[in-house]
Structures are given as C-alpha cells and as structure tokens.
Amino acid sequence: MSGLSAAVHASRKNIKVEIHESAKFPGGRCRSFYDTKLKTDIDNGNHLVFSANENFKEFCEIIGTTSSLKELPPELYFFDFDSKDKWNLNFSTSFYKLLFDKNNLIPKTKLKDYLSFLKFFFVSQNSSVFKIVGQSKIFKTFWEPLTIGVMNTDPSKASAKVLSNVLKKTLFRGPKYCKVLQPIENWNNTLIEPAINHIINKGGKIFYSNILRKIVISKNKVSELWFTNKKIYLKDNDKVLISIPPTNLSKILNGNNLPKEYNTILNIHFKVKTEYIAFFKKPIVGFVNSISQWLFVKNDHLSITVSDANSLNNMDSNILVNKVWEEISSYLNKKINFESFQIVREKKATYVQSPNNINLVRNFEKKPENLLIAGDWTQYNLPCTIEASILSGKKAIDII
C-alpha cells in the first residue's frame, strides 16, 4: 500500500514511476480476491479506519473512490464472553460528556475507572501500555482489546506513546474524528484497483512477480537493481523507493539494525446463508475474553480478525474454526451453521511495536542518498495501519 501511495503522489508531481512488485498481485494486506471456497470476494484482512485518518481520505479523493466508502457511527460495540455483558461505547458526544453518561459506561464500572484515560496525555517514549493502565479496572474490557486491535501488539510490549498519539487524533478530539470508515464492497475496489488505474493512466508502469534480490551501491548511491527477471542500471537523477518489511530491508542494506520481531494477524472468513446476515445488528463487534477479537459483518459473509495471533499459527485449522464459530453462535445466542470457511494468516503483518523496536526504526539512517524508504513501519509515531502506509509513501515523495 505504501508503494502505491508513493506512486500516486509521484504522479501528482509529474514524476515518471516504474513499480516492481514481488507478488503476483498488488496491495499487500489491503488486497481482496475471489475465493473459490466461499464463492465470493473477500478481503485479505480487515481494517479499522477512522474519520481522523486525513491521509487515507486524501488518497481516496485523489483516486476518486470517496463514494465507495460507508461511514459508520462513532461507536464501538463489545461483548464479553465471560460475563455475557454487552455494551456500546458511543463517541457521538465529546469525550468528557461521554464519561458522565452512565449509559455509556462499561457494565460494573464507575466514573473513577476512566481516569486512566488522563494518563495518556503525558507518556514517555519508553513506557508500555500495560505500565500505564495495566492495573485499570477497564484494562481487560477496553485498553487490552483497543491496544491489540490498533497496534497488533500485546499491551505488555506495545508503546504507550503510539497509543497516546492515536487517542489524541481520535477520541480526545471529539466525534467528528471517531467515525468508522469501511468499504461498501471491499478494499480492492476502494484502494487497490483504482490506485493501479490512476498510476497507469498517468503513464506509470507495473511489473509483477519481480523480486528485488540485490542492490549495488556506488559512491553512496544505488547504481543497480537486481531483480529476478531483470537488472536495472540507474541514471544519475533516478530515485529508488523501496517499500518492504524491516527484516527484508536489513538483508539488502547490510549493517542496519532494524526490528526482527513480528506478529501475526489472523482472519477467518465464513460463508453463511444470506438470511443469517440479518441476525447481526451491528456491523462491527469487539469480543472480550475469547479467541475472536473483532467480528466484521459483510454483505454476504462474516469475517473474524485476531491480532497478535502468533500463538494460533500452529493450531489445527478445523479446531480453530470450530472454536471461533462456537463463539459467534454464543454471541448470537442462536445455533446456526456456516457453509464454508477460509483462513488467511499474515505471519509478518506488522513488527512488534514496542518502545525498543520503535527506537530502532527512529534511529535508522544509514542509506544511500538516492534511496527512499516507505512502509507503515517507517511512521514510528503511528501504528502500522493503512493511514501510516499512505502517509509514508506521501512523505517519501514530498522530499523529492
């Protein structure tokens, strides 16, 4: 996504671009595809995008897909499998008024339990989320699911500074910035295909299944790019932008100390009878004390997302699916069956966004002068999300 963002923003400056994609398809974790088991289009992964994400909205405006988005109310609905409590955190009023509305509070909590929010106004670079709010009464019912969902990192490791930045851009600013944005159809139709068409229409070229094997550096400049299918010899004024994970970059640029720890994001897509979709009254539901973390209700299927899911990488797929489906049935309080399922595991979805790893990214400087780096991980003040990906590509082009 960051590479596409860079190419789209480059086209606005009339910069000619040539994209070499290592995969057979573009978009990374934002891609969608037709699944032959479910017989429908599914997203590779689910993404929570908020109205505060200005770079995302600008990108959609550039490629002409604002109308492909639906805007959901500024609220988060939760279900606790242990207590069977349900609650709706409604952010349609100011954050401060929200706390004084008893109907908005998590069951069995009091106003004083929410004073933990105030701690995020001032946090150090080296603090974890758990260190800040680990003893809060709403840790399990709010801070933990929020942190894992936003940062794909357990609160014991997750940077409190990054989560603080998220809160300051959304909840603390008011309801205008807390609306949830989702594609009407899928992420491919909102982001990927329109971006590709935009790039090609502006004269850009795209090559697939072309893995970068080596870069040759001469006089502190990249002079050659060795791909699986070809070699490229750069001219003096050429710029190279690389959009790959930190570990891959470390292999190409020897001597750089970048994060090596990654977390999986697991998605399970269930095909169900069309009439079953109507049983689900909320489009997105957060689950607590369960394997499942977020339920996304699509037009013709259900999708479960589990972040920080390394512990599930080796679980038998049928066992995993049956456990998750039991949770869905328990939430619904209704016994229904699914027709088919598809599991998508992104084992290196994001690096572990701990203070130590963020410091490694922050201190990363050793690179040739004509080399630009993009990727959600480069925006260390933000979580590794679509917003960070788009911003990284934009910022890389801005310095040209």
CSV table of C-alpha atoms in Angstrom, one decimal:
chain,number,residue,atom,x,y,z
A,1,MET,CA,0.0,0.0,0.0
A,2,SER,CA,2.9,2.4,0.8
A,3,GLY,CA,4.4,1.8,-2.6
A,4,LEU,CA,1.1,2.5,-4.4
A,5,SER,CA,0.7,5.7,-2.3
A,6,ALA,CA,4.2,6.8,-3.3
A,7,ALA,CA,3.4,6.2,-7.0
A,8,VAL,CA,0.1,8.0,-6.8
A,9,HIS,CA,1.6,11.0,-5.1
A,10,ALA,CA,4.5,11.0,-7.5
A,11,SER,CA,2.1,11.2,-10.4
A,12,ARG,CA,0.7,14.5,-8.9
A,13,LYS,CA,4.2,15.9,-9.4
A,14,ASN,CA,4.6,14.5,-12.9
A,15,ILE,CA,7.3,12.1,-11.8
A,16,LYS,CA,7.5,9.0,-14.0
A,17,VAL,CA,7.3,5.8,-12.0
A,18,GLU,CA,8.0,2.2,-12.6
A,19,ILE,CA,6.8,-0.3,-10.0
A,20,HIS,CA,8.3,-3.7,-9.4
A,21,GLU,CA,6.0,-5.8,-7.3
A,22,SER,CA,7.4,-9.0,-5.8
A,23,ALA,CA,4.0,-10.7,-5.5
A,24,LYS,CA,1.6,-11.7,-8.3
A,25,PHE,CA,-0.8,-9.1,-7.2
A,26,PRO,CA,-0.7,-5.6,-5.7
A,27,GLY,CA,-2.0,-4.2,-2.4
A,28,GLY,CA,-0.3,-6.3,0.3
A,29,ARG,CA,-2.6,-6.6,3.3
A,30,CYS,CA,-5.2,-4.4,1.6
A,31,ARG,CA,-5.8,-6.7,-1.3
A,32,SER,CA,-9.1,-8.5,-2.0
A,33,PHE,CA,-9.6,-11.6,-4.0
A,34,TYR,CA,-12.3,-14.0,-5.2
A,35,ASP,CA,-12.2,-17.1,-3.0
A,36,THR,CA,-13.3,-20.3,-4.7
A,37,LYS,CA,-14.3,-22.0,-1.5
A,38,LEU,CA,-16.6,-19.2,-0.3
A,39,LYS,CA,-17.5,-18.2,-3.9
A,40,THR,CA,-17.3,-14.5,-3.1
A,41,ASP,CA,-14.8,-11.7,-2.9
A,42,ILE,CA,-13.0,-11.5,0.5
A,43,ASP,CA,-10.6,-9.0,1.9
A,44,ASN,CA,-7.1,-10.3,2.8
A,45,GLY,CA,-7.6,-8.5,6.1
A,46,ASN,CA,-10.0,-6.3,7.9
A,47,HIS,CA,-9.0,-2.7,8.8
A,48,LEU,CA,-10.5,-0.2,11.2
A,49,VAL,CA,-10.2,3.2,9.5
A,50,PHE,CA,-11.3,6.4,11.3
A,51,SER,CA,-12.5,9.7,10.1
A,52,ALA,CA,-9.4,11.2,11.7
A,53,ASN,CA,-7.3,9.5,9.1
A,54,GLU,CA,-6.7,12.5,6.8
A,55,ASN,CA,-4.1,10.9,4.6
A,56,PHE,CA,-6.4,8.0,3.9
A,57,LYS,CA,-9.2,10.3,2.9
A,58,GLU,CA,-7.0,12.4,0.7
A,59,PHE,CA,-5.7,9.3,-1.1
A,60,CYS,CA,-9.3,8.3,-1.8
A,61,GLU,CA,-10.1,11.7,-3.2
A,62,ILE,CA,-7.1,11.6,-5.5
A,63,ILE,CA,-8.0,8.2,-7.0
A,64,GLY,CA,-11.7,9.1,-7.0
A,65,THR,CA,-13.1,6.5,-4.6
A,66,THR,CA,-14.6,8.6,-1.7
A,67,SER,CA,-18.1,7.4,-2.8
A,68,SER,CA,-17.1,3.7,-2.4
A,69,LEU,CA,-16.9,4.2,1.4
A,70,LYS,CA,-19.6,4.0,4.0
A,71,GLU,CA,-19.5,6.0,7.2
A,72,LEU,CA,-20.4,4.2,10.4
A,73,PRO,CA,-21.5,6.0,13.6
A,74,PRO,CA,-18.7,6.9,16.1
A,75,GLU,CA,-19.2,3.9,18.4
A,76,LEU,CA,-17.7,0.6,19.4
A,77,TYR,CA,-19.9,-2.3,20.4
A,78,PHE,CA,-18.5,-5.0,22.7
A,79,PHE,CA,-19.5,-8.5,24.0
A,80,ASP,CA,-17.8,-10.2,27.0
A,81,PHE,CA,-17.9,-14.0,26.8
A,82,ASP,CA,-17.2,-14.4,30.5
A,83,SER,CA,-19.8,-12.1,31.9
A,84,LYS,CA,-22.1,-12.1,28.9
A,85,ASP,CA,-22.3,-8.3,29.2
A,86,LYS,CA,-22.8,-6.2,26.2
A,87,TRP,CA,-22.0,-2.5,25.9
A,88,ASN,CA,-21.8,0.2,23.4
A,89,LEU,CA,-19.2,2.9,23.7
A,90,ASN,CA,-20.8,5.8,21.9
A,91,PHE,CA,-18.4,8.6,21.0
A,92,SER,CA,-21.1,10.8,19.3
A,93,THR,CA,-20.7,13.3,22.1
A,94,SER,CA,-17.5,14.9,23.5
A,95,PHE,CA,-15.1,12.6,25.3
A,96,TYR,CA,-15.7,14.4,28.6
A,97,LYS,CA,-19.5,14.3,28.3
A,98,LEU,CA,-19.2,10.6,27.4
A,99,LEU,CA,-17.7,9.8,30.8
A,100,PHE,CA,-20.6,11.4,32.7
A,101,ASP,CA,-23.3,9.4,30.8
A,102,LYS,CA,-23.9,6.2,32.8
A,103,ASN,CA,-25.5,4.6,29.8
A,104,ASN,CA,-22.1,4.8,28.0
A,105,LEU,CA,-20.0,3.2,30.7
A,106,ILE,CA,-18.8,-0.4,30.6
A,107,PRO,CA,-21.0,-2.6,32.9
A,108,LYS,CA,-19.9,-2.8,36.5
A,109,THR,CA,-17.6,0.3,36.2
A,110,LYS,CA,-17.7,3.7,37.7
A,111,LEU,CA,-16.5,7.1,36.6
A,112,LYS,CA,-13.3,6.9,38.5
A,113,ASP,CA,-12.3,3.8,36.5
A,114,TYR,CA,-12.0,6.0,33.4
A,115,LEU,CA,-9.4,8.4,34.9
A,116,SER,CA,-6.9,6.1,33.3
A,117,PHE,CA,-7.6,8.0,30.0
A,118,LEU,CA,-5.9,11.0,31.5
A,119,LYS,CA,-2.6,9.2,31.8
A,120,PHE,CA,-2.3,9.2,28.1
A,121,PHE,CA,-1.9,12.9,27.8
A,122,PHE,CA,1.6,12.6,29.1
A,123,VAL,CA,3.5,9.4,28.5
A,124,SER,CA,7.2,8.7,28.0
A,125,GLN,CA,8.8,7.2,24.9
A,126,ASN,CA,9.8,4.1,26.8
A,127,SER,CA,6.6,3.2,28.5
A,128,SER,CA,4.4,0.2,27.6
A,129,VAL,CA,0.6,0.5,27.6
A,130,PHE,CA,0.5,-2.1,30.4
A,131,LYS,CA,2.8,0.1,32.5
A,132,ILE,CA,0.4,3.0,32.1
A,133,VAL,CA,-3.0,1.3,32.5
A,134,GLY,CA,-2.3,-2.4,33.3
A,135,GLN,CA,-4.0,-2.0,36.8
A,136,SER,CA,-7.0,-0.2,35.5
A,137,LYS,CA,-10.4,-1.8,36.1
A,138,ILE,CA,-11.2,-1.3,32.4
A,139,PHE,CA,-7.9,-2.8,31.2
A,140,LYS,CA,-9.4,-6.1,30.1
A,141,THR,CA,-12.6,-4.7,28.7
A,142,PHE,CA,-11.1,-1.6,26.9
A,143,TRP,CA,-7.4,-1.0,27.0
A,144,GLU,CA,-6.3,-4.5,26.0
A,145,PRO,CA,-8.7,-5.0,23.0
A,146,LEU,CA,-8.1,-1.5,21.8
A,147,THR,CA,-4.3,-1.8,22.0
A,148,ILE,CA,-4.2,-5.2,20.3
A,149,GLY,CA,-6.7,-4.2,17.7
A,150,VAL,CA,-4.9,-0.9,16.8
A,151,MET,CA,-1.3,-1.9,17.3
A,152,ASN,CA,-1.2,-5.7,16.7
A,153,THR,CA,0.9,-5.9,19.9
A,154,ASP,CA,0.2,-7.1,23.4
A,155,PRO,CA,-0.1,-4.2,25.9
A,156,SER,CA,2.8,-5.5,27.9
A,157,LYS,CA,5.0,-4.7,24.9
A,158,ALA,CA,3.1,-2.0,23.0
A,159,SER,CA,4.3,1.6,23.0
A,160,ALA,CA,2.1,3.8,25.2
A,161,LYS,CA,3.3,6.8,23.2
A,162,VAL,CA,1.9,5.4,19.9
A,163,LEU,CA,-1.5,4.6,21.5
A,164,SER,CA,-1.4,8.1,23.1
A,165,ASN,CA,-1.0,9.6,19.6
A,166,VAL,CA,-4.0,7.6,18.4
A,167,LEU,CA,-6.2,8.8,21.2
A,168,LYS,CA,-5.1,12.4,20.7
A,169,LYS,CA,-6.1,12.2,17.0
A,170,THR,CA,-9.4,10.5,17.6
A,171,LEU,CA,-11.2,10.2,20.9
A,172,PHE,CA,-9.8,13.2,22.6
A,173,ARG,CA,-10.7,15.4,19.5
A,174,GLY,CA,-14.4,14.5,19.5
A,175,PRO,CA,-17.0,12.6,17.5
A,176,LYS,CA,-16.1,14.2,14.2
A,177,TYR,CA,-12.8,12.2,14.2
A,178,CYS,CA,-14.2,8.9,15.6
A,179,LYS,CA,-16.5,7.8,12.8
A,180,VAL,CA,-15.5,4.4,11.3
A,181,LEU,CA,-14.9,4.2,7.6
A,182,GLN,CA,-15.4,0.9,5.7
A,183,PRO,CA,-15.6,0.0,2.0
A,184,ILE,CA,-19.1,-0.6,0.7
A,185,GLU,CA,-17.8,-3.6,-1.3
A,186,ASN,CA,-14.1,-4.4,-0.5
A,187,TRP,CA,-10.7,-2.8,0.0
A,188,ASN,CA,-9.6,-3.8,-3.5
A,189,ASN,CA,-12.4,-1.7,-5.1
A,190,THR,CA,-11.8,1.2,-2.8
A,191,LEU,CA,-8.0,1.4,-2.8
A,192,ILE,CA,-6.0,-1.0,-4.9
A,193,GLU,CA,-7.6,-1.3,-8.3
A,194,PRO,CA,-8.4,2.5,-8.6
A,195,ALA,CA,-4.8,3.3,-7.5
A,196,ILE,CA,-3.4,1.0,-10.1
A,197,ASN,CA,-5.6,2.5,-12.8
A,198,HIS,CA,-4.6,6.0,-11.7
A,199,ILE,CA,-0.9,5.2,-11.9
A,200,ILE,CA,-1.2,3.6,-15.3
A,201,ASN,CA,-3.4,6.5,-16.7
A,202,LYS,CA,-0.6,8.8,-15.6
A,203,GLY,CA,2.0,6.9,-17.6
A,204,GLY,CA,3.3,4.6,-14.8
A,205,LYS,CA,4.3,1.0,-15.4
A,206,ILE,CA,3.9,-2.0,-13.1
A,207,PHE,CA,5.7,-5.3,-13.2
A,208,TYR,CA,4.6,-8.3,-11.1
A,209,SER,CA,6.4,-11.3,-9.6
A,210,ASN,CA,9.6,-9.4,-9.8
A,211,ILE,CA,11.6,-9.8,-6.5
A,212,LEU,CA,14.4,-7.5,-5.6
A,213,ARG,CA,17.4,-9.7,-4.9
A,214,LYS,CA,20.2,-7.2,-4.6
A,215,ILE,CA,21.1,-3.5,-4.8
A,216,VAL,CA,24.5,-2.3,-5.9
A,217,ILE,CA,25.8,0.9,-4.2
A,218,SER,CA,28.4,3.0,-5.7
A,219,LYS,CA,29.6,6.3,-4.3
A,220,ASN,CA,26.8,6.3,-1.7
A,221,LYS,CA,24.2,5.9,-4.5
A,222,VAL,CA,22.2,3.0,-5.7
A,223,SER,CA,23.6,2.3,-9.1
A,224,GLU,CA,22.0,-1.1,-10.0
A,225,LEU,CA,18.9,-3.1,-9.0
A,226,TRP,CA,19.0,-6.8,-9.4
A,227,PHE,CA,15.5,-8.4,-9.8
A,228,THR,CA,14.6,-12.0,-10.5
A,229,ASN,CA,13.6,-11.1,-14.1
A,230,LYS,CA,15.9,-8.2,-15.0
A,231,LYS,CA,18.7,-5.8,-14.0
A,232,ILE,CA,18.2,-2.0,-13.9
A,233,TYR,CA,21.0,0.4,-14.3
A,234,LEU,CA,20.2,3.8,-12.7
A,235,LYS,CA,20.9,7.2,-14.2
A,236,ASP,CA,22.3,10.0,-12.0
A,237,ASN,CA,19.0,11.6,-11.4
A,238,ASP,CA,17.0,8.4,-10.8
A,239,LYS,CA,15.5,7.8,-7.4
A,240,VAL,CA,14.7,4.4,-5.9
A,241,LEU,CA,11.9,3.9,-3.4
A,242,ILE,CA,11.8,0.6,-1.5
A,243,SER,CA,8.6,-0.5,0.3
A,244,ILE,CA,9.4,-3.7,2.1
A,245,PRO,CA,9.4,-5.0,5.7
A,246,PRO,CA,12.3,-4.1,8.1
A,247,THR,CA,13.9,-7.6,8.0
A,248,ASN,CA,13.9,-7.7,4.2
A,249,LEU,CA,15.5,-4.2,4.1
A,250,SER,CA,18.2,-5.3,6.6
A,251,LYS,CA,19.2,-8.1,4.2
A,252,ILE,CA,19.5,-5.7,1.3
A,253,LEU,CA,21.2,-2.9,3.3
A,254,ASN,CA,23.8,-4.7,5.4
A,255,GLY,CA,24.7,-3.2,8.7
A,256,ASN,CA,21.3,-1.8,9.7
A,257,ASN,CA,19.8,-2.9,13.0
A,258,LEU,CA,16.0,-3.0,12.4
A,259,PRO,CA,13.2,-4.8,14.2
A,260,LYS,CA,13.2,-8.6,13.8
A,261,GLU,CA,10.1,-9.5,15.9
A,262,TYR,CA,6.7,-9.8,14.1
A,263,ASN,CA,3.1,-10.5,15.0
A,264,THR,CA,0.6,-12.5,13.0
A,265,ILE,CA,-2.9,-11.2,12.1
A,266,LEU,CA,-5.3,-14.0,11.5
A,267,ASN,CA,-8.6,-13.6,9.6
A,268,ILE,CA,-11.3,-16.3,9.3
A,269,HIS,CA,-14.0,-15.7,6.7
A,270,PHE,CA,-17.2,-17.6,7.0
A,271,LYS,CA,-19.7,-18.1,4.2
A,272,VAL,CA,-23.3,-18.2,5.6
A,273,LYS,CA,-26.8,-18.2,4.3
A,274,THR,CA,-27.8,-14.7,3.2
A,275,GLU,CA,-30.7,-14.6,5.7
A,276,TYR,CA,-28.3,-15.2,8.6
A,277,ILE,CA,-26.6,-11.8,8.0
A,278,ALA,CA,-29.7,-10.1,9.2
A,279,PHE,CA,-29.2,-11.7,12.7
A,280,PHE,CA,-26.3,-9.5,13.3
A,281,LYS,CA,-27.4,-6.0,14.2
A,282,LYS,CA,-24.0,-4.3,14.5
A,283,PRO,CA,-21.6,-4.2,11.5
A,284,ILE,CA,-18.5,-4.4,13.8
A,285,VAL,CA,-18.3,-6.1,17.2
A,286,GLY,CA,-15.4,-6.3,19.6
A,287,PHE,CA,-15.1,-9.6,21.6
A,288,VAL,CA,-13.6,-9.8,25.0
A,289,ASN,CA,-12.3,-13.0,26.8
A,290,SER,CA,-12.3,-15.0,23.6
A,291,ILE,CA,-10.2,-16.2,20.8
A,292,SER,CA,-12.1,-13.9,18.4
A,293,GLN,CA,-11.4,-10.2,18.8
A,294,TRP,CA,-13.4,-8.4,16.1
A,295,LEU,CA,-16.4,-9.5,14.0
A,296,PHE,CA,-17.0,-7.8,10.7
A,297,VAL,CA,-20.4,-8.4,9.1
A,298,LYS,CA,-20.0,-8.2,5.4
A,299,ASN,CA,-22.7,-8.2,2.7
A,300,ASP,CA,-22.6,-12.0,2.2
A,301,HIS,CA,-20.2,-13.4,4.8
A,302,LEU,CA,-18.8,-13.0,8.2
A,303,SER,CA,-15.2,-12.2,9.0
A,304,ILE,CA,-13.3,-12.6,12.2
A,305,THR,CA,-10.0,-10.8,13.0
A,306,VAL,CA,-7.5,-11.9,15.6
A,307,SER,CA,-4.4,-9.7,16.1
A,308,ASP,CA,-1.2,-10.6,17.9
A,309,ALA,CA,-2.0,-14.2,16.9
A,310,ASN,CA,1.4,-15.9,16.9
A,311,SER,CA,0.0,-18.5,19.4
A,312,LEU,CA,-2.5,-19.6,16.8
A,313,ASN,CA,-0.1,-20.1,13.9
A,314,ASN,CA,0.2,-23.9,14.5
A,315,MET,CA,-3.3,-24.7,15.7
A,316,ASP,CA,-5.2,-27.2,13.6
A,317,SER,CA,-7.4,-25.2,11.2
A,318,ASN,CA,-10.6,-27.2,11.9
A,319,ILE,CA,-10.2,-27.0,15.6
A,320,LEU,CA,-9.6,-23.2,15.4
A,321,VAL,CA,-12.5,-22.7,13.1
A,322,ASN,CA,-14.9,-24.7,15.3
A,323,LYS,CA,-13.8,-22.8,18.4
A,324,VAL,CA,-14.3,-19.5,16.8
A,325,TRP,CA,-17.7,-20.5,15.3
A,326,GLU,CA,-18.8,-21.6,18.8
A,327,GLU,CA,-18.0,-18.0,20.0
A,328,ILE,CA,-20.0,-16.5,17.2
A,329,SER,CA,-23.0,-18.7,18.0
A,330,SER,CA,-22.7,-17.9,21.7
A,331,TYR,CA,-22.7,-14.1,20.9
A,332,LEU,CA,-25.7,-14.5,18.7
A,333,ASN,CA,-27.4,-16.8,21.2
A,334,LYS,CA,-28.6,-18.8,18.2
A,335,LYS,CA,-27.4,-22.0,16.7
A,336,ILE,CA,-26.6,-21.5,13.0
A,337,ASN,CA,-24.2,-23.3,10.7
A,338,PHE,CA,-21.6,-21.9,8.2
A,339,GLU,CA,-21.3,-23.3,4.7
A,340,SER,CA,-17.6,-22.9,4.2
A,341,PHE,CA,-14.6,-21.0,5.6
A,342,GLN,CA,-11.3,-19.6,4.6
A,343,ILE,CA,-8.3,-18.8,6.9
A,344,VAL,CA,-5.8,-16.0,6.0
A,345,ARG,CA,-2.7,-15.8,8.1
A,346,GLU,CA,-0.3,-12.8,7.7
A,347,LYS,CA,2.5,-14.1,9.8
A,348,LYS,CA,4.6,-10.9,9.4
A,349,ALA,CA,1.7,-8.5,9.4
A,350,THR,CA,3.5,-5.9,11.5
A,351,TYR,CA,6.6,-5.7,13.6
A,352,VAL,CA,6.1,-5.7,17.4
A,353,GLN,CA,5.5,-2.1,18.1
A,354,SER,CA,7.4,-1.9,21.4
A,355,PRO,CA,9.5,1.1,22.6
A,356,ASN,CA,12.7,-0.7,21.9
A,357,ASN,CA,11.7,-1.6,18.3
A,358,ILE,CA,10.4,1.9,17.7
A,359,ASN,CA,13.8,3.3,18.8
A,360,LEU,CA,15.5,1.1,16.2
A,361,VAL,CA,13.3,2.5,13.5
A,362,ARG,CA,13.7,6.0,14.8
A,363,ASN,CA,17.5,5.7,14.6
A,364,PHE,CA,17.6,4.1,11.2
A,365,GLU,CA,19.6,6.5,9.0
A,366,LYS,CA,22.2,4.5,7.0
A,367,LYS,CA,21.1,4.5,3.4
A,368,PRO,CA,22.3,5.7,0.0
A,369,GLU,CA,21.4,9.3,-0.8
A,370,ASN,CA,19.1,8.4,-3.8
A,371,LEU,CA,17.2,5.7,-1.8
A,372,LEU,CA,13.8,6.5,-0.3
A,373,ILE,CA,12.1,4.1,2.2
A,374,ALA,CA,8.3,3.7,2.6
A,375,GLY,CA,6.2,1.4,4.6
A,376,ASP,CA,3.8,1.7,7.6
A,377,TRP,CA,6.7,0.7,9.9
A,378,THR,CA,8.6,3.9,9.0
A,379,GLN,CA,6.0,6.1,10.6
A,380,TYR,CA,7.0,5.2,14.2
A,381,ASN,CA,4.7,7.7,15.8
A,382,LEU,CA,1.7,5.9,14.4
A,383,PRO,CA,0.5,2.3,14.5
A,384,CYS,CA,1.2,0.1,11.4
A,385,THR,CA,-2.0,0.8,9.6
A,386,ILE,CA,-3.4,1.9,6.2
A,387,GLU,CA,-3.0,5.5,7.4
A,388,ALA,CA,0.6,5.0,8.2
A,389,SER,CA,1.3,3.2,4.9
A,390,ILE,CA,-0.3,6.0,2.8
A,391,LEU,CA,1.5,8.7,4.8
A,392,SER,CA,4.9,7.0,4.4
A,393,GLY,CA,4.5,7.0,0.6
A,394,LYS,CA,3.4,10.6,0.5
A,395,LYS,CA,6.2,11.8,2.7
A,396,ALA,CA,8.8,9.9,0.7
A,397,ILE,CA,7.7,11.7,-2.5
A,398,ASP,CA,7.4,15.1,-0.7
A,399,ILE,CA,11.2,15.2,-0.2
A,400,ILE,CA,12.0,14.8,-3.9
